[in-house]
XYZ file of C-alpha atoms in Angstrom:
584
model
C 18.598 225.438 269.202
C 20.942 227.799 267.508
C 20.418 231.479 267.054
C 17.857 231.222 269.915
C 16.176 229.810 273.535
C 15.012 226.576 273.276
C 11.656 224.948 274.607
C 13.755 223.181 277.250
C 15.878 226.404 278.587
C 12.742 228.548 278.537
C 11.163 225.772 281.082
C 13.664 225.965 283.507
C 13.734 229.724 283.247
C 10.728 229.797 283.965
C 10.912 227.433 287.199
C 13.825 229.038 288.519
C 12.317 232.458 288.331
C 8.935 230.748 289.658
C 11.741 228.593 292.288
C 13.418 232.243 293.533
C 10.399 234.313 293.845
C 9.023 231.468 296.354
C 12.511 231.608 298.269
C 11.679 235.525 298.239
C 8.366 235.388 299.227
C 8.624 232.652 302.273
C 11.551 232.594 305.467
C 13.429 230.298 305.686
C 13.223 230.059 309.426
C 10.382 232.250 311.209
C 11.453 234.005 314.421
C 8.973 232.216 316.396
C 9.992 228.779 315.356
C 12.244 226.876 318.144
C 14.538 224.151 317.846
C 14.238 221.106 319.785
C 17.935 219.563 320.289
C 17.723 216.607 321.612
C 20.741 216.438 324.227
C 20.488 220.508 325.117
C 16.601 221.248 325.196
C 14.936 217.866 325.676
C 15.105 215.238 329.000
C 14.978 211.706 328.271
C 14.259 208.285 329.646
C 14.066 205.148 328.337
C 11.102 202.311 329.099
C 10.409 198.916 327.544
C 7.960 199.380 324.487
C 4.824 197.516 326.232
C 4.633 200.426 328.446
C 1.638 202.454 328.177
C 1.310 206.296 326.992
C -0.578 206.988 329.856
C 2.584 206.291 332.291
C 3.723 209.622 331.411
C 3.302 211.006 335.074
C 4.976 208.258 336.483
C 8.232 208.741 334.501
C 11.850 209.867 335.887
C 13.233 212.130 333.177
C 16.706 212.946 333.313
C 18.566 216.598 331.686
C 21.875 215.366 332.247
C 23.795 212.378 330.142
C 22.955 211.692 326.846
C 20.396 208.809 325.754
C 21.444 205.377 325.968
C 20.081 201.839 325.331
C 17.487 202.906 324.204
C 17.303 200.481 321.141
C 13.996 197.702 320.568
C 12.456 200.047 323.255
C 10.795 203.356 323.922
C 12.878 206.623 323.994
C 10.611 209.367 325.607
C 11.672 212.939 324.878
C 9.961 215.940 326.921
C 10.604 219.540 326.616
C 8.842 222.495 328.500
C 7.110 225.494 327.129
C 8.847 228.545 329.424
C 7.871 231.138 326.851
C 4.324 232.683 327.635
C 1.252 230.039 327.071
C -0.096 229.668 323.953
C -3.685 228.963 323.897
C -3.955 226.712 321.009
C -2.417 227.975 317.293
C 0.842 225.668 318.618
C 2.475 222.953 316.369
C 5.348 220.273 316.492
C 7.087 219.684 313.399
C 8.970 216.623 313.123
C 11.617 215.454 310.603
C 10.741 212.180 309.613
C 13.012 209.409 310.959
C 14.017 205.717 311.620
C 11.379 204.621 313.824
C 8.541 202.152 314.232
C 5.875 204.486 316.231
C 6.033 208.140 317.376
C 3.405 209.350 319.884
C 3.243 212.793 320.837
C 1.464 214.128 324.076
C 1.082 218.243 324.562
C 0.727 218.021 328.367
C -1.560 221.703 329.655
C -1.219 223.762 333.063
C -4.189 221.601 334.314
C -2.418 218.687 334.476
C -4.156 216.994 331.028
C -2.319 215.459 328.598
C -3.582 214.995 324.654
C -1.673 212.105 322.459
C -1.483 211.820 318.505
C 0.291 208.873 317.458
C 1.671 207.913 313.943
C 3.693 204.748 313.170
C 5.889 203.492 310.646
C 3.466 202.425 307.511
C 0.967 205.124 308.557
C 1.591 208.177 309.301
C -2.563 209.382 308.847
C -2.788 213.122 307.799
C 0.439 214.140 309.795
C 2.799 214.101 307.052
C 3.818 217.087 305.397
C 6.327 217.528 301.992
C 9.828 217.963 302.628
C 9.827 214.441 304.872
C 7.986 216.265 307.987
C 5.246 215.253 310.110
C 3.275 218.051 311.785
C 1.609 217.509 314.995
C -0.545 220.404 315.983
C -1.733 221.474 319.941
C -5.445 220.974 320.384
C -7.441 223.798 320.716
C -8.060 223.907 324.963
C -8.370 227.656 326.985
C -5.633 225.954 329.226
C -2.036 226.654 328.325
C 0.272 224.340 326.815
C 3.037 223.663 329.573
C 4.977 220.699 327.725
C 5.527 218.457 324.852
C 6.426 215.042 324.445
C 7.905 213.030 322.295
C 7.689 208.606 322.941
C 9.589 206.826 319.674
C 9.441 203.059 319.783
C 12.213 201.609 318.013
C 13.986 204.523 317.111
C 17.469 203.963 314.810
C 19.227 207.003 316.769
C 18.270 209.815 318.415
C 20.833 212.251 316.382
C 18.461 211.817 313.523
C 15.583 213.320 315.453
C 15.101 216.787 314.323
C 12.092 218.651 315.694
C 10.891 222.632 315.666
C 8.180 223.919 318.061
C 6.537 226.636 315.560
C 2.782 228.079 315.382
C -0.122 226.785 313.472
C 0.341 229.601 310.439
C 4.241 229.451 310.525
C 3.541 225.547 310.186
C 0.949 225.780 307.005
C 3.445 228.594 305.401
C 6.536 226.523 305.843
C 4.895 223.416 304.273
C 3.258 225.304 301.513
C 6.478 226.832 300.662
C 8.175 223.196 300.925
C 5.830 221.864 298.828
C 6.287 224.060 295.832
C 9.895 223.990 295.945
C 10.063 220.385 296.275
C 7.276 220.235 293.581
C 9.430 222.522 291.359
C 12.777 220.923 291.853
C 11.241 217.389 291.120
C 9.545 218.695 287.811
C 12.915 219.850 286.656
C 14.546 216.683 287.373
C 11.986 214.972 285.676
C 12.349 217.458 282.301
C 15.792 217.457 282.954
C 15.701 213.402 283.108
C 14.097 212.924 279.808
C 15.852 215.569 278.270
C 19.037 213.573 278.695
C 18.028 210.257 277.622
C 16.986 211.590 274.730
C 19.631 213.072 273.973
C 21.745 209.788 275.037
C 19.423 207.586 272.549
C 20.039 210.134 269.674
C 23.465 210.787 269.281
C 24.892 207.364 271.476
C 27.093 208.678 274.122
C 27.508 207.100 277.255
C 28.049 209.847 279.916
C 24.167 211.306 278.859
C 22.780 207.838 279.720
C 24.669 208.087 283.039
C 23.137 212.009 283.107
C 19.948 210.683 282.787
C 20.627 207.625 285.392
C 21.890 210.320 287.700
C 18.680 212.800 287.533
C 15.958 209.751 287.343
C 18.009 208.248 291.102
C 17.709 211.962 291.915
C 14.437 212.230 290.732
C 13.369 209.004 293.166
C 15.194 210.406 296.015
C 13.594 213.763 296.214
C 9.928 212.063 296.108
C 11.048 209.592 298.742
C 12.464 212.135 301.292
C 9.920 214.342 300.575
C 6.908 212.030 300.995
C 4.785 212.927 298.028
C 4.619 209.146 297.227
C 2.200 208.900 300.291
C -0.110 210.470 298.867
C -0.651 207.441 296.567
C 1.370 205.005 298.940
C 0.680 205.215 302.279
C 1.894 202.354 303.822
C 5.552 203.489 302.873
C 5.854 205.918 305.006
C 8.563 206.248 307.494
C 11.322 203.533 308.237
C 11.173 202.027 305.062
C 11.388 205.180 302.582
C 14.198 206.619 304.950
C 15.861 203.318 304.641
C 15.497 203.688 300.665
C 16.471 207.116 300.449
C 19.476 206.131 302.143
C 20.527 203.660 299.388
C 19.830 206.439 296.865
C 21.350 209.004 298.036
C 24.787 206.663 297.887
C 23.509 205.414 294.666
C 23.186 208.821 293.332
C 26.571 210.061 294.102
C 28.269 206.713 292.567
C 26.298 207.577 289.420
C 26.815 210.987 289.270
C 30.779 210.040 289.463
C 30.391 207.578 286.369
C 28.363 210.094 284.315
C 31.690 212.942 284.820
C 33.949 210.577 284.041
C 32.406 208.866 281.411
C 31.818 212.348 279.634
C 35.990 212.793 279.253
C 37.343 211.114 276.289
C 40.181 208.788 277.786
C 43.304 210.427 275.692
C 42.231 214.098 278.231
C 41.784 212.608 281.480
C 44.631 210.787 284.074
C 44.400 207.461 284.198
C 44.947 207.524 288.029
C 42.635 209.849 288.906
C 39.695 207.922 286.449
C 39.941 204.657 288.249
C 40.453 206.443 292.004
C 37.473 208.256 291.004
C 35.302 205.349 289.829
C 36.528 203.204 292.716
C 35.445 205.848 295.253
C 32.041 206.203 293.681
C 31.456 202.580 293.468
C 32.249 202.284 297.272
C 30.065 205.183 298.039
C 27.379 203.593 296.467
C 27.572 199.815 297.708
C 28.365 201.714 300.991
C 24.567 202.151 301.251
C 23.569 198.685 301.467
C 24.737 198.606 304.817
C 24.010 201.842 306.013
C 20.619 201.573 304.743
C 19.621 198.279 306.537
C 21.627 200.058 310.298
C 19.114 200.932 312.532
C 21.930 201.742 315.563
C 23.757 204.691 317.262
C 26.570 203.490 314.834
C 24.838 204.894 311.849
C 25.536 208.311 312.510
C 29.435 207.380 312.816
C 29.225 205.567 309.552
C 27.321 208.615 307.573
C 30.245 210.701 309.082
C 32.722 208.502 307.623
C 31.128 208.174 304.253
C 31.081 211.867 303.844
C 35.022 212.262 304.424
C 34.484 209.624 301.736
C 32.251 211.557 299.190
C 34.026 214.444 299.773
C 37.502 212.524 298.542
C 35.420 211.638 295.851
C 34.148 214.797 294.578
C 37.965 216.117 294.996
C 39.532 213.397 292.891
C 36.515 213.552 290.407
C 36.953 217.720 290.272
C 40.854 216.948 290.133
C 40.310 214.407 287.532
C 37.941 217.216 285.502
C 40.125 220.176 286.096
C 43.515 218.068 284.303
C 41.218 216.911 281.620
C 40.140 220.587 280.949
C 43.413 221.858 280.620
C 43.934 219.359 277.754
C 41.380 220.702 276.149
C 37.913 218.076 277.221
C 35.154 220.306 276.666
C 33.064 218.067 278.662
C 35.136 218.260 281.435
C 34.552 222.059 281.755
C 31.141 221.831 281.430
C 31.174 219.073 284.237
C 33.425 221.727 286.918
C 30.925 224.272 285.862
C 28.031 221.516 286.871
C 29.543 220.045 289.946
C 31.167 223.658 291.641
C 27.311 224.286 293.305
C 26.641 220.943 294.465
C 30.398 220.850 296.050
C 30.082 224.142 297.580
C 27.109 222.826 299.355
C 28.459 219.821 300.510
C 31.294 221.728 302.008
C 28.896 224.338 303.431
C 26.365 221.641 305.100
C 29.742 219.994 306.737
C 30.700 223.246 307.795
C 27.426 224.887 308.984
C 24.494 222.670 311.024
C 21.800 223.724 309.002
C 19.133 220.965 309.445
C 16.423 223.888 311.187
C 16.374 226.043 308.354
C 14.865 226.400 304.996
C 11.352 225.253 305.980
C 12.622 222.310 308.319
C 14.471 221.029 304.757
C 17.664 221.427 305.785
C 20.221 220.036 304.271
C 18.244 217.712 302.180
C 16.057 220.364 300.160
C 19.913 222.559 299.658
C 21.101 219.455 298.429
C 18.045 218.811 296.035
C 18.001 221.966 294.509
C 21.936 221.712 294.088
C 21.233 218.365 292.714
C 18.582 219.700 290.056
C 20.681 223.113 288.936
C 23.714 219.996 288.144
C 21.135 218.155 286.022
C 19.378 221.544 284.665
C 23.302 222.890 283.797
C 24.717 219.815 282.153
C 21.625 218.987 279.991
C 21.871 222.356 279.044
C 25.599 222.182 277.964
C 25.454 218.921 276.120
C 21.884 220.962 274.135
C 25.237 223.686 273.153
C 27.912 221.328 273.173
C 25.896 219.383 270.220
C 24.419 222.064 268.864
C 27.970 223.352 268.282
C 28.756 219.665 266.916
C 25.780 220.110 264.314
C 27.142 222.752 263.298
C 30.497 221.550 262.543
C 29.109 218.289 261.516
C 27.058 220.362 258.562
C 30.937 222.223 257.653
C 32.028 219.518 257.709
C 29.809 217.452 255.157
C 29.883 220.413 253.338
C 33.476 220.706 252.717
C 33.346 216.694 252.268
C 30.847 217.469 249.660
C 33.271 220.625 247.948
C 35.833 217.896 248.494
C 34.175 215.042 246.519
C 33.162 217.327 243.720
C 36.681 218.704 243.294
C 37.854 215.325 243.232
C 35.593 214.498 240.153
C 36.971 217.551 238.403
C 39.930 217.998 236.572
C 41.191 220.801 237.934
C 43.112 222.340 235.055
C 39.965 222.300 232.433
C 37.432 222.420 234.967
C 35.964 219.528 233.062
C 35.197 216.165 235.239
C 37.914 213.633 235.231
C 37.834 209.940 234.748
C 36.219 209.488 237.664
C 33.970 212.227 237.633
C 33.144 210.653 234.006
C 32.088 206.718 234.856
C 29.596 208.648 237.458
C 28.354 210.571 235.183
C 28.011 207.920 232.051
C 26.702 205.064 234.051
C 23.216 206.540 234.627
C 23.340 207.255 230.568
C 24.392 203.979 230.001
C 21.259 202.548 232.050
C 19.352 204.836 230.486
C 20.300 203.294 227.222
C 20.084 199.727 228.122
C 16.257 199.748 229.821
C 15.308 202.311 226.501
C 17.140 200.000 224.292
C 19.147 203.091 222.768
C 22.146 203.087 221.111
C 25.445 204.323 222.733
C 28.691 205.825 221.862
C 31.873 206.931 223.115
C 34.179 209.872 221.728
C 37.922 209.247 222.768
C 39.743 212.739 221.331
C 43.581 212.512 221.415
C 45.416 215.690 220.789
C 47.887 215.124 217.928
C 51.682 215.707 218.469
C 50.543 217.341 221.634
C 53.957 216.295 223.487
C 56.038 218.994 220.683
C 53.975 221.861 222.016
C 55.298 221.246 225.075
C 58.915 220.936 224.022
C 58.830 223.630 221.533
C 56.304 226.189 223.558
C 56.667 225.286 227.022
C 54.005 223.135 229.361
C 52.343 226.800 230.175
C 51.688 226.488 226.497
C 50.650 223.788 226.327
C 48.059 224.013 229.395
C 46.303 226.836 227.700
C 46.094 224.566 224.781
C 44.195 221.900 226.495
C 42.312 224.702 228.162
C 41.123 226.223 225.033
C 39.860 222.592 224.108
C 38.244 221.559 227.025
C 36.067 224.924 226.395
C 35.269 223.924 223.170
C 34.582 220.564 224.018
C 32.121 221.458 227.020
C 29.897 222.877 224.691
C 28.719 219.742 223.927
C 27.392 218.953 227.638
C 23.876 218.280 227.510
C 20.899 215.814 228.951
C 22.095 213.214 225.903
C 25.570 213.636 225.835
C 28.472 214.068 229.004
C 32.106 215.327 228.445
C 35.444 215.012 230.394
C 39.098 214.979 230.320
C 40.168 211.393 230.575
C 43.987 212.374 231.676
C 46.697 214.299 229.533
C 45.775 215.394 226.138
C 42.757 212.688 226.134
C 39.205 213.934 226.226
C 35.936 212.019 226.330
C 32.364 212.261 224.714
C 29.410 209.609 225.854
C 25.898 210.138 223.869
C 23.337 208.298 223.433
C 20.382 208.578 221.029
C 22.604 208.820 218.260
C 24.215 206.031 215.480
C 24.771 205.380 211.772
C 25.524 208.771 209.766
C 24.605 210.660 212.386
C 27.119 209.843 215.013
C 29.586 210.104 211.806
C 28.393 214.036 211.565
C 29.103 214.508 215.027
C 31.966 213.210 215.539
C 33.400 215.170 212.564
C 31.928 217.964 213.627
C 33.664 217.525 216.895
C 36.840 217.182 215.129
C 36.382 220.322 212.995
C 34.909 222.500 215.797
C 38.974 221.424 217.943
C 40.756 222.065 214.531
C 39.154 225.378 214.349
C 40.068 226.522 217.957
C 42.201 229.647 217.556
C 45.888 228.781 219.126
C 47.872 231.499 217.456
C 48.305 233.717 220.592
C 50.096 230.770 222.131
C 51.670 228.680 219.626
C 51.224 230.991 216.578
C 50.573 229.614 213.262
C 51.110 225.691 214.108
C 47.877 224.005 213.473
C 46.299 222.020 216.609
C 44.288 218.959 215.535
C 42.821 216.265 216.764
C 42.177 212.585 216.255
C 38.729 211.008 217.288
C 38.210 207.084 218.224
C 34.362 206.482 218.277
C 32.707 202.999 219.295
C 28.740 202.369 218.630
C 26.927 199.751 220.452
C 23.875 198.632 220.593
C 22.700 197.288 222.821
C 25.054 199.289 225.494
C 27.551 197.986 227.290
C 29.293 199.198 230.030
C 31.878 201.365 230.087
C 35.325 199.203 230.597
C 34.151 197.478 227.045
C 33.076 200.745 225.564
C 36.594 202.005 226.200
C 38.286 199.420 225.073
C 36.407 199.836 221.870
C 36.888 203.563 220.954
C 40.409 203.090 222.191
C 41.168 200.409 219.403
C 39.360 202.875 216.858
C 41.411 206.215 218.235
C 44.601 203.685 217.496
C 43.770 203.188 214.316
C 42.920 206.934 213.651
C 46.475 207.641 214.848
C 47.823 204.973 212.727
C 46.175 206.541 209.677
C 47.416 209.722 209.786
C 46.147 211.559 212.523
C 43.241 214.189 212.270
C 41.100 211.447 211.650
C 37.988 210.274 212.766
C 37.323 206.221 212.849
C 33.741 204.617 213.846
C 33.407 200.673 214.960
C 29.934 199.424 215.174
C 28.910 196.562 217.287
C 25.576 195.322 217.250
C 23.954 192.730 219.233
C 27.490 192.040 221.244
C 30.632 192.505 220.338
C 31.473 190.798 217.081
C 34.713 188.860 216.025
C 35.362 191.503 213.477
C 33.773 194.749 214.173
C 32.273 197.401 210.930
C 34.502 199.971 210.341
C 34.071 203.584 208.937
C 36.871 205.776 208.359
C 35.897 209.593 207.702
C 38.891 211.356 206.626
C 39.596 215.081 207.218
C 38.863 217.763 204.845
């Protein structure tokens, strides 16, 4: 929208002022929330999977070495409580991970231990937005002493991410998760269908890949955040982190096609396109694999695949950043896109900061990177083709200027010979379905070529200037004028035959013969000799040429200042009527 904010800009205003008002309004990590890590914090030991909860007591945890073979069997995790007893108001908040049943047990000071169990396919009413499940202490008057933690088949125990929190801190952080994941999806759902819109209506490739990018971004966030539970249960855990995985890999090969497909091929470096596209096609057929691991070696190969995503994004920014200086539009607006989502990459490599923001982590900074990319690029290809519209409208414009000046003789103003068959042929029609008669005036300028010898071809341009005045008086709905090329004019009317095309003609040749020369070429008279040819029915306008043509011949070849008529009637005849009118 030029000149003003469009519908779509003054929707994402409005849900990133809603989106940083909610950031404002909720911490991103309460004081009293602690972080369980699993080799510092938490003792282990590992059972067969047939063992009962209940076997708790008779366990041997160790603090020491870090879990091993643990795999098809049951990792227990247990953590005390040295801070002062809570009595009740005390919750466990769990990142959602690769595992096929979790069983917490909140062991009190009298010994008594109380289990909640969730498993892969239902997690019940433990699962929270942002890919959590919340586990809260029972209300006893006995303290809370321990917690523990017993996954079954759990994929590794580097993906297991928990907080120890209260019961308010829990219900704020997940109603501030849910409306930024809420908000964050909405925009890459606007954003989304903004694109392909925009792809279907002007045809260009890299918006289709836009709109790709924010629908696999789109699928991601709901996954990892666990709002399709709410209408698909049995999803829930191993299999929609295993998905998630895939898409997240998916996403970034996409997201590499869509900046390189948005640089024309003469800006960008051949190199650095295919490096760029082969990187991002590994990336995402990298998360086939990955997604189907459920091993220790998963967290080596995620570490590996982002040294490889990061070489991506470098070559893909390098790639950008060459094509900008040749002057790709696109390929600023793509830097501009991808500098926030980069600089968070970098940051979450850099900084552990899977605690924070609401238990999010990484994953809602990434998603909210992810949507400004897709809120900032569908807004630069709204101005980037609102520009083109622009230019496109100049453009037809001048094309239009263009067309019309190239129907116009440009000495006379009058229109040319070309300008004149577009003109005639709807007269001509006319004439034909009305069954009128037609005629065509060829005026030649007698002895024209001595006024340019004698006075000069400035002289003689004012001349043929002074005419073409004179003869554009008789433009009207019946009757269209030009200048056929040199000192040869044209006249088409219709309506008019017999003695009355006679009159006008010689009226035509009187009104040139009377044209007042003498400031140029002083007393030399200027005359003119006038071909005429009268059909009926009308012909078009090759034949009606040729026919005044013969008639302005034989005005010439009577003298000049002449006007001759041939009639033809009913096609063309072997030997066509003639009337001579003579000067006076």
């Amino acid at each position: 929208m030029i000149g003003g904010r469009s519908p779509f800009a003054t929707l994402c205003g409005g849900f990133w002022v809603f989106f940083g008002l909610l950031l404002l309004a909720v911490p991103a990590a309460p004081a009293q929330a602690r972080a369980l890590d699993v080799e510092r914090d938490l003792c282990h030991a590992v059972t067969g999977a047939a063992l009962n909860d209940d076997a708790l007591s008779r366990l041997r945890f160790t603090c020491r070495r870090t879990p091993e073979n643990y795999h098809g069997r049951s990792l227990w995790l247990r953590g005390t409580l040295k801070e002062t007893p809570v009595q009740g108001g005390l919750a466990l908040m769990l990142h959602n991970s690769r595992f096929d049943r979790l069983a917490v047990g909140f062991s009190y000071a009298d010994g008594t231990t109380r289990w909640q169990r969730v498993r892969s396919g239902d997690f019940g009413s433990h699962w929270r937005a942002g890919g959590q499940i919340l586990f809260e202490v029972p209300a006893r008057r006995v303290p809370v002493t321990a917690v523990t933690m017993r996954l079954d088949g759990l994929a590794a125990h580097q993906l297991v991410r928990a907080r120890i929190l209260s019961t308010d801190a829990a219900g704020l952080q997940a109603a501030g998760m849910a409306a930024a994941v809420g908000a964050a999806l909405t925009l890459l759902l606007v954003s989304g269908i903004y694109s392909l819109s925009l792809a279907v209506a002007v045809r260009r490739q890299y918006l289709a890949w836009q709109a790709a990018w924010s629908a696999t971004m789109l699928l991601w966030g709901t996954l990892w955040s666990q709002a399709h539970l709410a209408l698909v249960p049995t999803m829930a855990g191993t299999v929609t982190a295993q998905i998630c995985t895939f898409l997240a890999c998916l996403a970034v090969a996409v997201a590499t096609a869509s900046a390189v497909t948005a640089v024309e091929r003469a800006h960008g470096v051949r190199t650095f396109r295919i490096g760029a596209l082969l990187l991002g096609l590994g990336v995402g057929l990298a998360g086939i694999p990955l997604a189907l691991i459920r091993s220790n070696e998963i967290t080596v190969l995620a570490d590996i695949l982002g040294l490889v995503i990061l070489a991506d994004l470098i070559v893909v920014a390098a790639y950008l950043a060459l094509a900008w200086r040749r002057g790709s539009i696109e390929a600023r607006d793509f830097l501009a896109a991808w500098g926030l989502p980069m600089a968070v990459l970098a940051f979450i490599n850099i900084v552990d900061i899977n605690d924070d923001f609401w238990g999010g982590g990484s994953q809602l900074l990434m998603l909210i990177a992810a949507t400004w990319q897709a809120l900032w690029l569908a807004a630069a290809a709204t101005r980037r083709l609102g520009t083109l519209r622009v230019e496109l409208g100049r453009a037809r414009d001048a094309e239009a200027r263009a067309q019309a000046l190239a129907r116009r003789d440009p000495l006379t103003g009058l229109p040319n010979r070309r300008g004149f068959i577009d003109s005639v042929t709807p007269l001509l029609d006319r004439a034909r379905a009305d069954n009128l008669p037609a005629a065509l005036l060829l005026v030649d300028i007698d002895r024209f070529k001595s006024i340019n010898d004698i006075h000069g071809h400035e002289a003689g341009d004012a001349v043929l200037c002074t005419i073409g005045q004179r003869i554009e008086r008789w433009e009207g709905p019946m009757c269209t004028v030009a200048r056929l090329g040199g000192e040869e004019f044209g006249l088409l009317t219709i309506g008019m035959e017999g003695i009355v095309l006679s009159r006008f003609a010689e009226s035509v040749r009187r009104g040139l013969a009377d044209c007042d020369h003498a400031a140029i070429v002083g007393d030399r008279p200027v005359t003119a000799s006038v071909g005429v040819a009268e059909v009926r029915p009308a012909c078009d306008f090759k034949q009606l040429y040729r026919i005044a043509d013969e008639a302005l011949y034989d005005a010439k070849r009577g003298g000049r200042n002449k006007v001759v008529v041939q009639r033809h009637r009913d096609g063309p005849p072997r030997a066509p009527d003639r009337e001579i009118a003579l000067s006076k």
